[in-house]
mmCIF file with all atom_site columns, C-alpha atoms in Angstrom:
data_model
loop_
_atom_site.group_PDB
_atom_site.id
_atom_site.type_symbol
_atom_site.label_atom_id
_atom_site.label_alt_id
_atom_site.label_comp_id
_atom_site.label_asym_id
_atom_site.label_entity_id
_atom_site.label_seq_id
_atom_site.pdbx_PDB_ins_code
_atom_site.Cartn_x
_atom_site.Cartn_y
_atom_site.Cartn_z
_atom_site.occupancy
_atom_site.B_iso_or_equiv
_atom_site.pdbx_formal_charge
_atom_site.auth_seq_id
_atom_site.auth_comp_id
_atom_site.auth_asym_id
_atom_site.auth_atom_id
_atom_site.pdbx_PDB_model_num
ATOM 1   C CA . MET J 1 1   ? -0.112  -0.084  -0.201  1.00 0.00 ? 1   MET J CA 1
ATOM 2   C CA . ILE J 1 2   ? 1.146   3.847   -0.813  1.00 0.00 ? 2   ILE J CA 1
ATOM 3   C CA . ILE J 1 3   ? 0.431   5.951   2.172   1.00 0.00 ? 3   ILE J CA 1
ATOM 4   C CA . ILE J 1 4   ? 0.506   9.798   1.143   1.00 0.00 ? 4   ILE J CA 1
ATOM 5   C CA . GLY J 1 5   ? 1.361   12.391  3.336   1.00 0.00 ? 5   GLY J CA 1
ATOM 6   C CA . ILE J 1 6   ? -0.192  15.327  3.237   1.00 0.00 ? 6   ILE J CA 1
ATOM 7   C CA . ASP J 1 7   ? 1.315   18.933  4.779   1.00 0.00 ? 7   ASP J CA 1
ATOM 8   C CA . PRO J 1 8   ? -1.599  21.387  4.858   1.00 0.00 ? 8   PRO J CA 1
ATOM 9   C CA . HIS J 1 9   ? -1.328  25.317  4.345   1.00 0.00 ? 9   HIS J CA 1
ATOM 10  C CA . LYS J 1 10  ? -3.343  28.066  3.641   1.00 0.00 ? 10  LYS J CA 1
ATOM 11  C CA . SER J 1 11  ? -1.648  28.713  0.371   1.00 0.00 ? 11  SER J CA 1
ATOM 12  C CA . ALA J 1 12  ? -0.578  25.259  -0.691  1.00 0.00 ? 12  ALA J CA 1
ATOM 13  C CA . HIS J 1 13  ? -0.357  21.614  0.358   1.00 0.00 ? 13  HIS J CA 1
ATOM 14  C CA . THR J 1 14  ? 2.704   19.718  -0.043  1.00 0.00 ? 14  THR J CA 1
ATOM 15  C CA . ALA J 1 15  ? 2.035   15.636  -0.478  1.00 0.00 ? 15  ALA J CA 1
ATOM 16  C CA . VAL J 1 16  ? 4.862   13.119  -0.595  1.00 0.00 ? 16  VAL J CA 1
ATOM 17  C CA . ALA J 1 17  ? 3.855   9.500   -1.126  1.00 0.00 ? 17  ALA J CA 1
ATOM 18  C CA . VAL J 1 18  ? 5.966   6.495   0.091   1.00 0.00 ? 18  VAL J CA 1
ATOM 19  C CA . ASP J 1 19  ? 5.780   2.443   -0.206  1.00 0.00 ? 19  ASP J CA 1
ATOM 20  C CA . ALA J 1 20  ? 5.537   -0.500  2.157   1.00 0.00 ? 20  ALA J CA 1
ATOM 21  C CA . ALA J 1 21  ? 9.302   0.226   3.625   1.00 0.00 ? 21  ALA J CA 1
ATOM 22  C CA . GLY J 1 22  ? 8.874   4.217   4.052   1.00 0.00 ? 22  GLY J CA 1
ATOM 23  C CA . HIS J 1 23  ? 10.863  5.271   0.761   1.00 0.00 ? 23  HIS J CA 1
ATOM 24  C CA . LYS J 1 24  ? 9.684   8.250   -1.106  1.00 0.00 ? 24  LYS J CA 1
ATOM 25  C CA . VAL J 1 25  ? 8.239   7.504   -4.692  1.00 0.00 ? 25  VAL J CA 1
ATOM 26  C CA . GLY J 1 26  ? 6.412   10.584  -5.118  1.00 0.00 ? 26  GLY J CA 1
ATOM 27  C CA . GLN J 1 27  ? 6.198   14.219  -4.430  1.00 0.00 ? 27  GLN J CA 1
ATOM 28  C CA . ARG J 1 28  ? 4.172   17.161  -5.453  1.00 0.00 ? 28  ARG J CA 1
ATOM 29  C CA . ARG J 1 29  ? 3.308   20.886  -4.457  1.00 0.00 ? 29  ARG J CA 1
ATOM 30  C CA . PHE J 1 30  ? -0.529  21.629  -4.765  1.00 0.00 ? 30  PHE J CA 1
ATOM 31  C CA . VAL J 1 31  ? -1.509  25.400  -4.601  1.00 0.00 ? 31  VAL J CA 1
ATOM 32  C CA . VAL J 1 32  ? -4.485  26.067  -2.714  1.00 0.00 ? 32  VAL J CA 1
ATOM 33  C CA . ASN J 1 33  ? -7.643  27.329  -5.077  1.00 0.00 ? 33  ASN J CA 1
ATOM 34  C CA . SER J 1 34  ? -10.798 25.746  -6.390  1.00 0.00 ? 34  SER J CA 1
ATOM 35  C CA . GLY J 1 35  ? -8.898  22.886  -8.805  1.00 0.00 ? 35  GLY J CA 1
ATOM 36  C CA . THR J 1 36  ? -6.291  21.491  -5.445  1.00 0.00 ? 36  THR J CA 1
ATOM 37  C CA . PHE J 1 37  ? -8.469  18.485  -5.222  1.00 0.00 ? 37  PHE J CA 1
ATOM 38  C CA . GLY J 1 38  ? -9.187  17.336  -8.434  1.00 0.00 ? 38  GLY J CA 1
ATOM 39  C CA . ARG J 1 39  ? -5.118  17.843  -9.003  1.00 0.00 ? 39  ARG J CA 1
ATOM 40  C CA . LEU J 1 40  ? -4.622  16.057  -5.972  1.00 0.00 ? 40  LEU J CA 1
ATOM 41  C CA . LEU J 1 41  ? -6.470  12.749  -7.078  1.00 0.00 ? 41  LEU J CA 1
ATOM 42  C CA . HIS J 1 42  ? -5.415  13.164  -10.880 1.00 0.00 ? 42  HIS J CA 1
ATOM 43  C CA . TRP J 1 43  ? -1.812  12.838  -9.364  1.00 0.00 ? 43  TRP J CA 1
ATOM 44  C CA . CYS J 1 44  ? -2.913  9.978   -6.910  1.00 0.00 ? 44  CYS J CA 1
ATOM 45  C CA . ALA J 1 45  ? -4.595  7.678   -9.412  1.00 0.00 ? 45  ALA J CA 1
ATOM 46  C CA . GLN J 1 46  ? -1.042  6.302   -10.092 1.00 0.00 ? 46  GLN J CA 1
ATOM 47  C CA . TRP J 1 47  ? -1.607  4.226   -6.830  1.00 0.00 ? 47  TRP J CA 1
ATOM 48  C CA . PRO J 1 48  ? -4.624  2.689   -6.811  1.00 0.00 ? 48  PRO J CA 1
ATOM 49  C CA . GLY J 1 49  ? -4.050  1.287   -3.438  1.00 0.00 ? 49  GLY J CA 1
ATOM 50  C CA . ARG J 1 50  ? -3.096  4.009   -1.336  1.00 0.00 ? 50  ARG J CA 1
ATOM 51  C CA . ARG J 1 51  ? -4.267  5.377   2.018   1.00 0.00 ? 51  ARG J CA 1
ATOM 52  C CA . PHE J 1 52  ? -4.328  9.480   2.894   1.00 0.00 ? 52  PHE J CA 1
ATOM 53  C CA . ALA J 1 53  ? -2.530  10.715  5.815   1.00 0.00 ? 53  ALA J CA 1
ATOM 54  C CA . VAL J 1 54  ? -3.423  14.348  6.505   1.00 0.00 ? 54  VAL J CA 1
ATOM 55  C CA . GLU J 1 55  ? -1.518  16.623  9.553   1.00 0.00 ? 55  GLU J CA 1
ATOM 56  C CA . GLY J 1 56  ? -4.014  17.781  11.673  1.00 0.00 ? 56  GLY J CA 1
ATOM 57  C CA . ALA J 1 57  ? -6.898  16.673  10.011  1.00 0.00 ? 57  ALA J CA 1
ATOM 58  C CA . SER J 1 58  ? -9.241  18.545  12.689  1.00 0.00 ? 58  SER J CA 1
ATOM 59  C CA . GLY J 1 59  ? -7.854  21.927  12.281  1.00 0.00 ? 59  GLY J CA 1
ATOM 60  C CA . LEU J 1 60  ? -5.930  23.604  9.135   1.00 0.00 ? 60  LEU J CA 1
ATOM 61  C CA . GLY J 1 61  ? -6.448  20.261  7.129   1.00 0.00 ? 61  GLY J CA 1
ATOM 62  C CA . ARG J 1 62  ? -9.839  19.733  7.760   1.00 0.00 ? 62  ARG J CA 1
ATOM 63  C CA . SER J 1 63  ? -11.272 20.759  4.718   1.00 0.00 ? 63  SER J CA 1
ATOM 64  C CA . LEU J 1 64  ? -8.732  18.927  2.652   1.00 0.00 ? 64  LEU J CA 1
ATOM 65  C CA . ALA J 1 65  ? -9.562  15.770  4.640   1.00 0.00 ? 65  ALA J CA 1
ATOM 66  C CA . GLN J 1 66  ? -13.142 16.065  4.565   1.00 0.00 ? 66  GLN J CA 1
ATOM 67  C CA . GLN J 1 67  ? -13.190 16.294  0.888   1.00 0.00 ? 67  GLN J CA 1
ATOM 68  C CA . LEU J 1 68  ? -11.008 13.230  0.513   1.00 0.00 ? 68  LEU J CA 1
ATOM 69  C CA . ALA J 1 69  ? -13.311 11.165  3.093   1.00 0.00 ? 69  ALA J CA 1
ATOM 70  C CA . ALA J 1 70  ? -16.449 12.228  1.331   1.00 0.00 ? 70  ALA J CA 1
ATOM 71  C CA . ALA J 1 71  ? -15.223 11.147  -2.147  1.00 0.00 ? 71  ALA J CA 1
ATOM 72  C CA . GLY J 1 72  ? -14.283 7.608   -0.472  1.00 0.00 ? 72  GLY J CA 1
ATOM 73  C CA . GLU J 1 73  ? -10.868 7.464   0.325   1.00 0.00 ? 73  GLU J CA 1
ATOM 74  C CA . ASP J 1 74  ? -8.769  5.914   2.963   1.00 0.00 ? 74  ASP J CA 1
ATOM 75  C CA . VAL J 1 75  ? -7.730  8.855   5.078   1.00 0.00 ? 75  VAL J CA 1
ATOM 76  C CA . VAL J 1 76  ? -6.127  9.060   8.987   1.00 0.00 ? 76  VAL J CA 1
ATOM 77  C CA . ASP J 1 77  ? -5.389  11.900  11.071  1.00 0.00 ? 77  ASP J CA 1
ATOM 78  C CA . VAL J 1 78  ? -1.868  12.503  11.963  1.00 0.00 ? 78  VAL J CA 1
ATOM 79  C CA . PRO J 1 79  ? -1.482  14.483  15.282  1.00 0.00 ? 79  PRO J CA 1
ATOM 80  C CA . SER J 1 80  ? 1.226   17.595  14.825  1.00 0.00 ? 80  SER J CA 1
ATOM 81  C CA . THR J 1 81  ? 3.003   16.373  17.795  1.00 0.00 ? 81  THR J CA 1
ATOM 82  C CA . LEU J 1 82  ? 3.643   12.692  16.200  1.00 0.00 ? 82  LEU J CA 1
ATOM 83  C CA . SER J 1 83  ? 5.164   14.142  12.846  1.00 0.00 ? 83  SER J CA 1
ATOM 84  C CA . ALA J 1 84  ? 6.946   16.801  15.084  1.00 0.00 ? 84  ALA J CA 1
ATOM 85  C CA . ARG J 1 85  ? 8.465   13.585  17.235  1.00 0.00 ? 85  ARG J CA 1
ATOM 86  C CA . ALA J 1 86  ? 9.440   11.694  13.869  1.00 0.00 ? 86  ALA J CA 1
ATOM 87  C CA . ARG J 1 87  ? 11.221  14.702  12.368  1.00 0.00 ? 87  ARG J CA 1
ATOM 88  C CA . LEU J 1 88  ? 13.142  15.336  15.540  1.00 0.00 ? 88  LEU J CA 1
ATOM 89  C CA . LEU J 1 89  ? 14.232  11.559  15.567  1.00 0.00 ? 89  LEU J CA 1
ATOM 90  C CA . ALA J 1 90  ? 14.995  11.627  11.745  1.00 0.00 ? 90  ALA J CA 1
ATOM 91  C CA . THR J 1 91  ? 17.151  14.889  11.614  1.00 0.00 ? 91  THR J CA 1
ATOM 92  C CA . GLY J 1 92  ? 18.233  15.490  15.150  1.00 0.00 ? 92  GLY J CA 1
ATOM 93  C CA . GLY J 1 93  ? 16.820  18.713  15.182  1.00 0.00 ? 93  GLY J CA 1
ATOM 94  C CA . ASP J 1 94  ? 13.756  20.953  15.098  1.00 0.00 ? 94  ASP J CA 1
ATOM 95  C CA . ARG J 1 95  ? 14.274  22.320  11.337  1.00 0.00 ? 95  ARG J CA 1
ATOM 96  C CA . LYS J 1 96  ? 11.324  21.836  8.945   1.00 0.00 ? 96  LYS J CA 1
ATOM 97  C CA . THR J 1 97  ? 10.146  22.014  5.615   1.00 0.00 ? 97  THR J CA 1
ATOM 98  C CA . ASP J 1 98  ? 7.100   21.136  3.860   1.00 0.00 ? 98  ASP J CA 1
ATOM 99  C CA . PRO J 1 99  ? 8.384   18.028  1.698   1.00 0.00 ? 99  PRO J CA 1
ATOM 100 C CA . ALA J 1 100 ? 9.991   17.023  5.191   1.00 0.00 ? 100 ALA J CA 1
ATOM 101 C CA . ASP J 1 101 ? 6.817   17.376  7.146   1.00 0.00 ? 101 ASP J CA 1
ATOM 102 C CA . ALA J 1 102 ? 4.626   15.505  4.418   1.00 0.00 ? 102 ALA J CA 1
ATOM 103 C CA . LEU J 1 103 ? 7.255   12.497  4.156   1.00 0.00 ? 103 LEU J CA 1
ATOM 104 C CA . HIS J 1 104 ? 7.312   12.230  8.275   1.00 0.00 ? 104 HIS J CA 1
ATOM 105 C CA . VAL J 1 105 ? 3.284   12.450  7.990   1.00 0.00 ? 105 VAL J CA 1
ATOM 106 C CA . ALA J 1 106 ? 3.437   9.768   5.870   1.00 0.00 ? 106 ALA J CA 1
ATOM 107 C CA . GLN J 1 107 ? 6.127   7.283   7.604   1.00 0.00 ? 107 GLN J CA 1
ATOM 108 C CA . VAL J 1 108 ? 4.210   7.831   11.247  1.00 0.00 ? 108 VAL J CA 1
ATOM 109 C CA . ALA J 1 109 ? 0.917   6.962   9.014   1.00 0.00 ? 109 ALA J CA 1
ATOM 110 C CA . LEU J 1 110 ? 2.839   3.605   7.979   1.00 0.00 ? 110 LEU J CA 1
ATOM 111 C CA . PHE J 1 111 ? 4.276   2.548   11.376  1.00 0.00 ? 111 PHE J CA 1
ATOM 112 C CA . ARG J 1 112 ? 1.255   3.118   13.820  1.00 0.00 ? 112 ARG J CA 1
ATOM 113 C CA . THR J 1 113 ? -2.070  1.604   13.788  1.00 0.00 ? 113 THR J CA 1
ATOM 114 C CA . ASP J 1 114 ? -3.986  3.431   16.512  1.00 0.00 ? 114 ASP J CA 1
ATOM 115 C CA . LEU J 1 115 ? -4.529  6.836   14.509  1.00 0.00 ? 115 LEU J CA 1
ATOM 116 C CA . ARG J 1 116 ? -7.936  8.255   14.101  1.00 0.00 ? 116 ARG J CA 1
ATOM 117 C CA . LYS J 1 117 ? -9.800  7.566   10.723  1.00 0.00 ? 117 LYS J CA 1
ATOM 118 C CA . VAL J 1 118 ? -11.348 10.343  9.470   1.00 0.00 ? 118 VAL J CA 1
ATOM 119 C CA . SER J 1 119 ? -15.292 9.936   8.361   1.00 0.00 ? 119 SER J CA 1
ATOM 120 C CA . ALA J 1 120 ? -17.140 12.384  6.101   1.00 0.00 ? 120 ALA J CA 1
ATOM 121 C CA . GLU J 1 121 ? -19.492 14.657  8.403   1.00 0.00 ? 121 GLU J CA 1
ATOM 122 C CA . ASP J 1 122 ? -22.733 14.848  8.029   1.00 0.00 ? 122 ASP J CA 1
ATOM 123 C CA . GLN J 1 123 ? -25.420 18.083  7.975   1.00 0.00 ? 123 GLN J CA 1
ATOM 124 C CA . SER J 1 124 ? -25.781 18.360  11.302  1.00 0.00 ? 124 SER J CA 1
ATOM 125 C CA . THR J 1 125 ? -21.731 18.926  11.529  1.00 0.00 ? 125 THR J CA 1
ATOM 126 C CA . ILE J 1 126 ? -21.596 21.301  8.645   1.00 0.00 ? 126 ILE J CA 1
ATOM 127 C CA . LEU J 1 127 ? -24.525 23.387  10.349  1.00 0.00 ? 127 LEU J CA 1
ATOM 128 C CA . ARG J 1 128 ? -22.862 23.438  13.901  1.00 0.00 ? 128 ARG J CA 1
ATOM 129 C CA . LEU J 1 129 ? -20.075 25.102  12.119  1.00 0.00 ? 129 LEU J CA 1
ATOM 130 C CA . LEU J 1 130 ? -21.718 27.417  9.985   1.00 0.00 ? 130 LEU J CA 1
ATOM 131 C CA . THR J 1 131 ? -23.417 28.381  13.224  1.00 0.00 ? 131 THR J CA 1
ATOM 132 C CA . GLU J 1 132 ? -20.160 28.928  15.243  1.00 0.00 ? 132 GLU J CA 1
ATOM 133 C CA . ARG J 1 133 ? -18.779 30.864  12.531  1.00 0.00 ? 133 ARG J CA 1
ATOM 134 C CA . HIS J 1 134 ? -21.631 33.291  12.186  1.00 0.00 ? 134 HIS J CA 1
ATOM 135 C CA . ASP J 1 135 ? -21.299 33.862  15.951  1.00 0.00 ? 135 ASP J CA 1
ATOM 136 C CA . ASP J 1 136 ? -17.277 34.622  15.406  1.00 0.00 ? 136 ASP J CA 1
ATOM 137 C CA . LEU J 1 137 ? -18.449 37.109  12.592  1.00 0.00 ? 137 LEU J CA 1
ATOM 138 C CA . THR J 1 138 ? -21.240 38.691  14.987  1.00 0.00 ? 138 THR J CA 1
ATOM 139 C CA . GLY J 1 139 ? -18.974 39.189  17.897  1.00 0.00 ? 139 GLY J CA 1
ATOM 140 C CA . GLU J 1 140 ? -16.378 40.617  15.435  1.00 0.00 ? 140 GLU J CA 1
ATOM 141 C CA . ARG J 1 141 ? -18.828 43.062  13.784  1.00 0.00 ? 141 ARG J CA 1
ATOM 142 C CA . THR J 1 142 ? -19.870 44.388  17.189  1.00 0.00 ? 142 THR J CA 1
ATOM 143 C CA . ARG J 1 143 ? -16.321 44.812  18.635  1.00 0.00 ? 143 ARG J CA 1
ATOM 144 C CA . ILE J 1 144 ? -15.496 46.870  15.364  1.00 0.00 ? 144 ILE J CA 1
ATOM 145 C CA . VAL J 1 145 ? -18.893 48.814  15.864  1.00 0.00 ? 145 VAL J CA 1
ATOM 146 C CA . ASN J 1 146 ? -17.878 49.689  19.484  1.00 0.00 ? 146 ASN J CA 1
ATOM 147 C CA . ARG J 1 147 ? -14.364 50.491  18.753  1.00 0.00 ? 147 ARG J CA 1
ATOM 148 C CA . LEU J 1 148 ? -15.733 53.302  15.604  1.00 0.00 ? 148 LEU J CA 1
ATOM 149 C CA . HIS J 1 149 ? -18.141 54.625  18.454  1.00 0.00 ? 149 HIS J CA 1
ATOM 150 C CA . ALA J 1 150 ? -15.788 55.046  21.236  1.00 0.00 ? 150 ALA J CA 1
ATOM 151 C CA . VAL J 1 151 ? -13.077 57.173  19.020  1.00 0.00 ? 151 VAL J CA 1
ATOM 152 C CA . PRO J 1 152 ? -15.755 60.255  18.128  1.00 0.00 ? 152 PRO J CA 1
ATOM 153 C CA . ALA J 1 153 ? -16.310 60.242  21.566  1.00 0.00 ? 153 ALA J CA 1
ATOM 154 C CA . ALA J 1 154 ? -12.625 60.207  22.708  1.00 0.00 ? 154 ALA J CA 1
ATOM 155 C CA . SER J 1 155 ? -11.962 62.666  20.593  1.00 0.00 ? 155 SER J CA 1
ATOM 156 C CA . SER J 1 156 ? -14.589 65.270  21.111  1.00 0.00 ? 156 SER J CA 1
ATOM 157 C CA . CYS J 1 157 ? -14.144 65.075  24.835  1.00 0.00 ? 157 CYS J CA 1
ATOM 158 C CA . GLY J 1 158 ? -10.170 64.751  25.176  1.00 0.00 ? 158 GLY J CA 1
ATOM 159 C CA . SER J 1 159 ? -8.227  61.286  26.127  1.00 0.00 ? 159 SER J CA 1
ATOM 160 C CA . GLY J 1 160 ? -8.193  62.565  30.004  1.00 0.00 ? 160 GLY J CA 1
ATOM 161 C CA . MET J 1 161 ? -11.681 63.132  30.673  1.00 0.00 ? 161 MET J CA 1
ATOM 162 C CA . ARG J 1 162 ? -14.588 61.125  30.617  1.00 0.00 ? 162 ARG J CA 1
ATOM 163 C CA . CYS J 1 163 ? -17.860 62.552  28.118  1.00 0.00 ? 163 CYS J CA 1
ATOM 164 C CA . PRO J 1 164 ? -21.516 61.814  28.883  1.00 0.00 ? 164 PRO J CA 1
ATOM 165 C CA . ARG J 1 165 ? -22.845 59.773  25.716  1.00 0.00 ? 165 ARG J CA 1
ATOM 166 C CA . ASP J 1 166 ? -26.462 62.073  25.412  1.00 0.00 ? 166 ASP J CA 1
ATOM 167 C CA . SER J 1 167 ? -27.668 65.768  25.615  1.00 0.00 ? 167 SER J CA 1
ATOM 168 C CA . ALA J 1 168 ? -29.590 64.610  28.861  1.00 0.00 ? 168 ALA J CA 1
ATOM 169 C CA . THR J 1 169 ? -27.066 63.413  30.716  1.00 0.00 ? 169 THR J CA 1
ATOM 170 C CA . ARG J 1 170 ? -24.417 66.334  29.968  1.00 0.00 ? 170 ARG J CA 1
ATOM 171 C CA . SER J 1 171 ? -27.508 68.810  31.149  1.00 0.00 ? 171 SER J CA 1
ATOM 172 C CA . ALA J 1 172 ? -27.854 66.851  34.368  1.00 0.00 ? 172 ALA J CA 1
ATOM 173 C CA . SER J 1 173 ? -24.083 67.058  35.138  1.00 0.00 ? 173 SER J CA 1
ATOM 174 C CA . VAL J 1 174 ? -24.067 70.636  34.446  1.00 0.00 ? 174 VAL J CA 1
ATOM 175 C CA . ARG J 1 175 ? -27.057 71.373  36.844  1.00 0.00 ? 175 ARG J CA 1
ATOM 176 C CA . ALA J 1 176 ? -25.429 69.199  39.267  1.00 0.00 ? 176 ALA J CA 1
ATOM 177 C CA . SER J 1 177 ? -22.038 71.122  39.362  1.00 0.00 ? 177 SER J CA 1
ATOM 178 C CA . ALA J 1 178 ? -23.956 74.540  38.986  1.00 0.00 ? 178 ALA J CA 1
ATOM 179 C CA . SER J 1 179 ? -25.813 73.405  42.066  1.00 0.00 ? 179 SER J CA 1
ATOM 180 C CA . ARG J 1 180 ? -22.868 72.410  44.154  1.00 0.00 ? 180 ARG J CA 1
ATOM 181 C CA . GLU J 1 181 ? -20.882 75.488  43.563  1.00 0.00 ? 181 GLU J CA 1
ATOM 182 C CA . ALA J 1 182 ? -24.100 77.851  44.572  1.00 0.00 ? 182 ALA J CA 1
ATOM 183 C CA . SER J 1 183 ? -24.135 75.395  47.500  1.00 0.00 ? 183 SER J CA 1
ATOM 184 C CA . GLN J 1 184 ? -20.915 76.265  48.455  1.00 0.00 ? 184 GLN J CA 1
ATOM 185 C CA . ARG J 1 185 ? -21.113 80.185  47.770  1.00 0.00 ? 185 ARG J CA 1
ATOM 186 C CA . TYR J 1 186 ? -24.149 80.265  50.130  1.00 0.00 ? 186 TYR J CA 1
ATOM 187 C CA . SER J 1 187 ? -22.639 78.652  52.642  1.00 0.00 ? 187 SER J CA 1
ATOM 188 C CA . VAL J 1 188 ? -19.400 80.690  52.371  1.00 0.00 ? 188 VAL J CA 1
ATOM 189 C CA . ALA J 1 189 ? -21.831 83.969  52.833  1.00 0.00 ? 189 ALA J CA 1
ATOM 190 C CA . ASP J 1 190 ? -23.906 82.850  55.678  1.00 0.00 ? 190 ASP J CA 1
ATOM 191 C CA . ARG J 1 191 ? -20.598 82.452  57.618  1.00 0.00 ? 191 ARG J CA 1
ATOM 192 C CA . ALA J 1 192 ? -19.618 85.578  56.819  1.00 0.00 ? 192 ALA J CA 1
ATOM 193 C CA . ARG J 1 193 ? -22.982 87.078  57.928  1.00 0.00 ? 193 ARG J CA 1
ATOM 194 C CA . ALA J 1 194 ? -22.700 85.409  61.575  1.00 0.00 ? 194 ALA J CA 1
ATOM 195 C CA . PRO J 1 195 ? -22.437 88.067  64.397  1.00 0.00 ? 195 PRO J CA 1
ATOM 196 C CA . GLY J 1 196 ? -20.506 85.437  65.971  1.00 0.00 ? 196 GLY J CA 1
ATOM 197 C CA . ALA J 1 197 ? -17.837 84.915  63.115  1.00 0.00 ? 197 ALA J CA 1
ATOM 198 C CA . ARG J 1 198 ? -17.653 88.481  62.708  1.00 0.00 ? 198 ARG J CA 1
ATOM 199 C CA . THR J 1 199 ? -16.746 88.752  66.749  1.00 0.00 ? 199 THR J CA 1
ATOM 200 C CA . SER J 1 200 ? -13.697 86.232  66.557  1.00 0.00 ? 200 SER J CA 1
ATOM 201 C CA . ARG J 1 201 ? -12.492 87.853  63.633  1.00 0.00 ? 201 ARG J CA 1
ATOM 202 C CA . ALA J 1 202 ? -12.293 91.299  64.791  1.00 0.00 ? 202 ALA J CA 1
ATOM 203 C CA . CYS J 1 203 ? -10.907 89.828  68.033  1.00 0.00 ? 203 CYS J CA 1
ATOM 204 C CA . SER J 1 204 ? -8.470  88.140  66.504  1.00 0.00 ? 204 SER J CA 1
ATOM 205 C CA . SER J 1 205 ? -7.360  90.744  64.086  1.00 0.00 ? 205 SER J CA 1
ATOM 206 C CA . SER J 1 206 ? -4.920  93.080  66.457  1.00 0.00 ? 206 SER J CA 1
ATOM 207 C CA . SER J 1 207 ? -4.140  95.826  63.514  1.00 0.00 ? 207 SER J CA 1
ATOM 208 C CA . SER J 1 208 ? -7.913  96.815  62.868  1.00 0.00 ? 208 SER J CA 1
ATOM 209 C CA . PRO J 1 209 ? -10.182 98.891  65.639  1.00 0.00 ? 209 PRO J CA 1
ATOM 210 C CA . MET J 1 210 ? -13.332 97.060  67.228  1.00 0.00 ? 210 MET J CA 1
ATOM 211 C CA . PRO J 1 211 ? -16.259 98.645  65.665  1.00 0.00 ? 211 PRO J CA 1
ATOM 212 C CA . SER J 1 212 ? -18.643 100.917 68.118  1.00 0.00 ? 212 SER J CA 1
ATOM 213 C CA . TRP J 1 213 ? -21.412 98.488  67.747  1.00 0.00 ? 213 TRP J CA 1
ATOM 214 C CA . THR J 1 214 ? -19.713 95.396  68.909  1.00 0.00 ? 214 THR J CA 1
ATOM 215 C CA . ALA J 1 215 ? -18.288 98.129  72.106  1.00 0.00 ? 215 ALA J CA 1
ATOM 216 C CA . SER J 1 216 ? -21.531 98.628  73.010  1.00 0.00 ? 216 SER J CA 1
ATOM 217 C CA . MET J 1 217 ? -22.990 95.234  72.508  1.00 0.00 ? 217 MET J CA 1
ATOM 218 C CA . LEU J 1 218 ? -20.333 93.591  74.919  1.00 0.00 ? 218 LEU J CA 1
ATOM 219 C CA . SER J 1 219 ? -20.651 96.287  77.800  1.00 0.00 ? 219 SER J CA 1
ATOM 220 C CA . ALA J 1 220 ? -24.501 95.893  77.684  1.00 0.00 ? 220 ALA J CA 1
ATOM 221 C CA . SER J 1 221 ? -23.704 92.282  78.280  1.00 0.00 ? 221 SER J CA 1
ATOM 222 C CA . VAL J 1 222 ? -21.132 93.002  81.086  1.00 0.00 ? 222 VAL J CA 1
ATOM 223 C CA . ASP J 1 223 ? -23.699 94.831  82.687  1.00 0.00 ? 223 ASP J CA 1
ATOM 224 C CA . ARG J 1 224 ? -26.175 92.587  82.683  1.00 0.00 ? 224 ARG J CA 1
#
């Protein structure tokens, strides 16, 4: 049996075919577009007895793995941790290239019998994926709209102050501020008009003479 290891990426997929001994018998790179799947099957038609090993069939390679499974191909999922371990054992380092990764994926699938077999997803799974994607797009749109609303508010109110959002809130804020200032002014004026406050200020000031009405009040109290 021929094992075809695939290293999937967003822009291109690299496929390497190995025989039963693990020797490479073919290699090709496929640019990702609408005709990628057809070209891959046409290239693999030279090996009737074949099995596909896709790295990350539940992640980045999910679309390709599902296309292969829906076409009736034998597909297994190779976790990236296993392919990385095989690369480390083969090269003695962590340097990686797409052809080398695809080769190690195929070799892992050749010698491991406990890999997960990829099956075609039904309509419920597809609807769930579409719903999750819709929720992600809705959340992203809400985040962008909130940011766009925050930019004019920050530019009009300044970066160091908080600006009320509507005219009613701004009016209430202005009225509250004016009321606080008026109460402070009235409190100061009441203290200034109090006779005790005037007497204490007059007595504590040695440079200014005592007013006549204050002296008369003090003398009258002493007589009583």
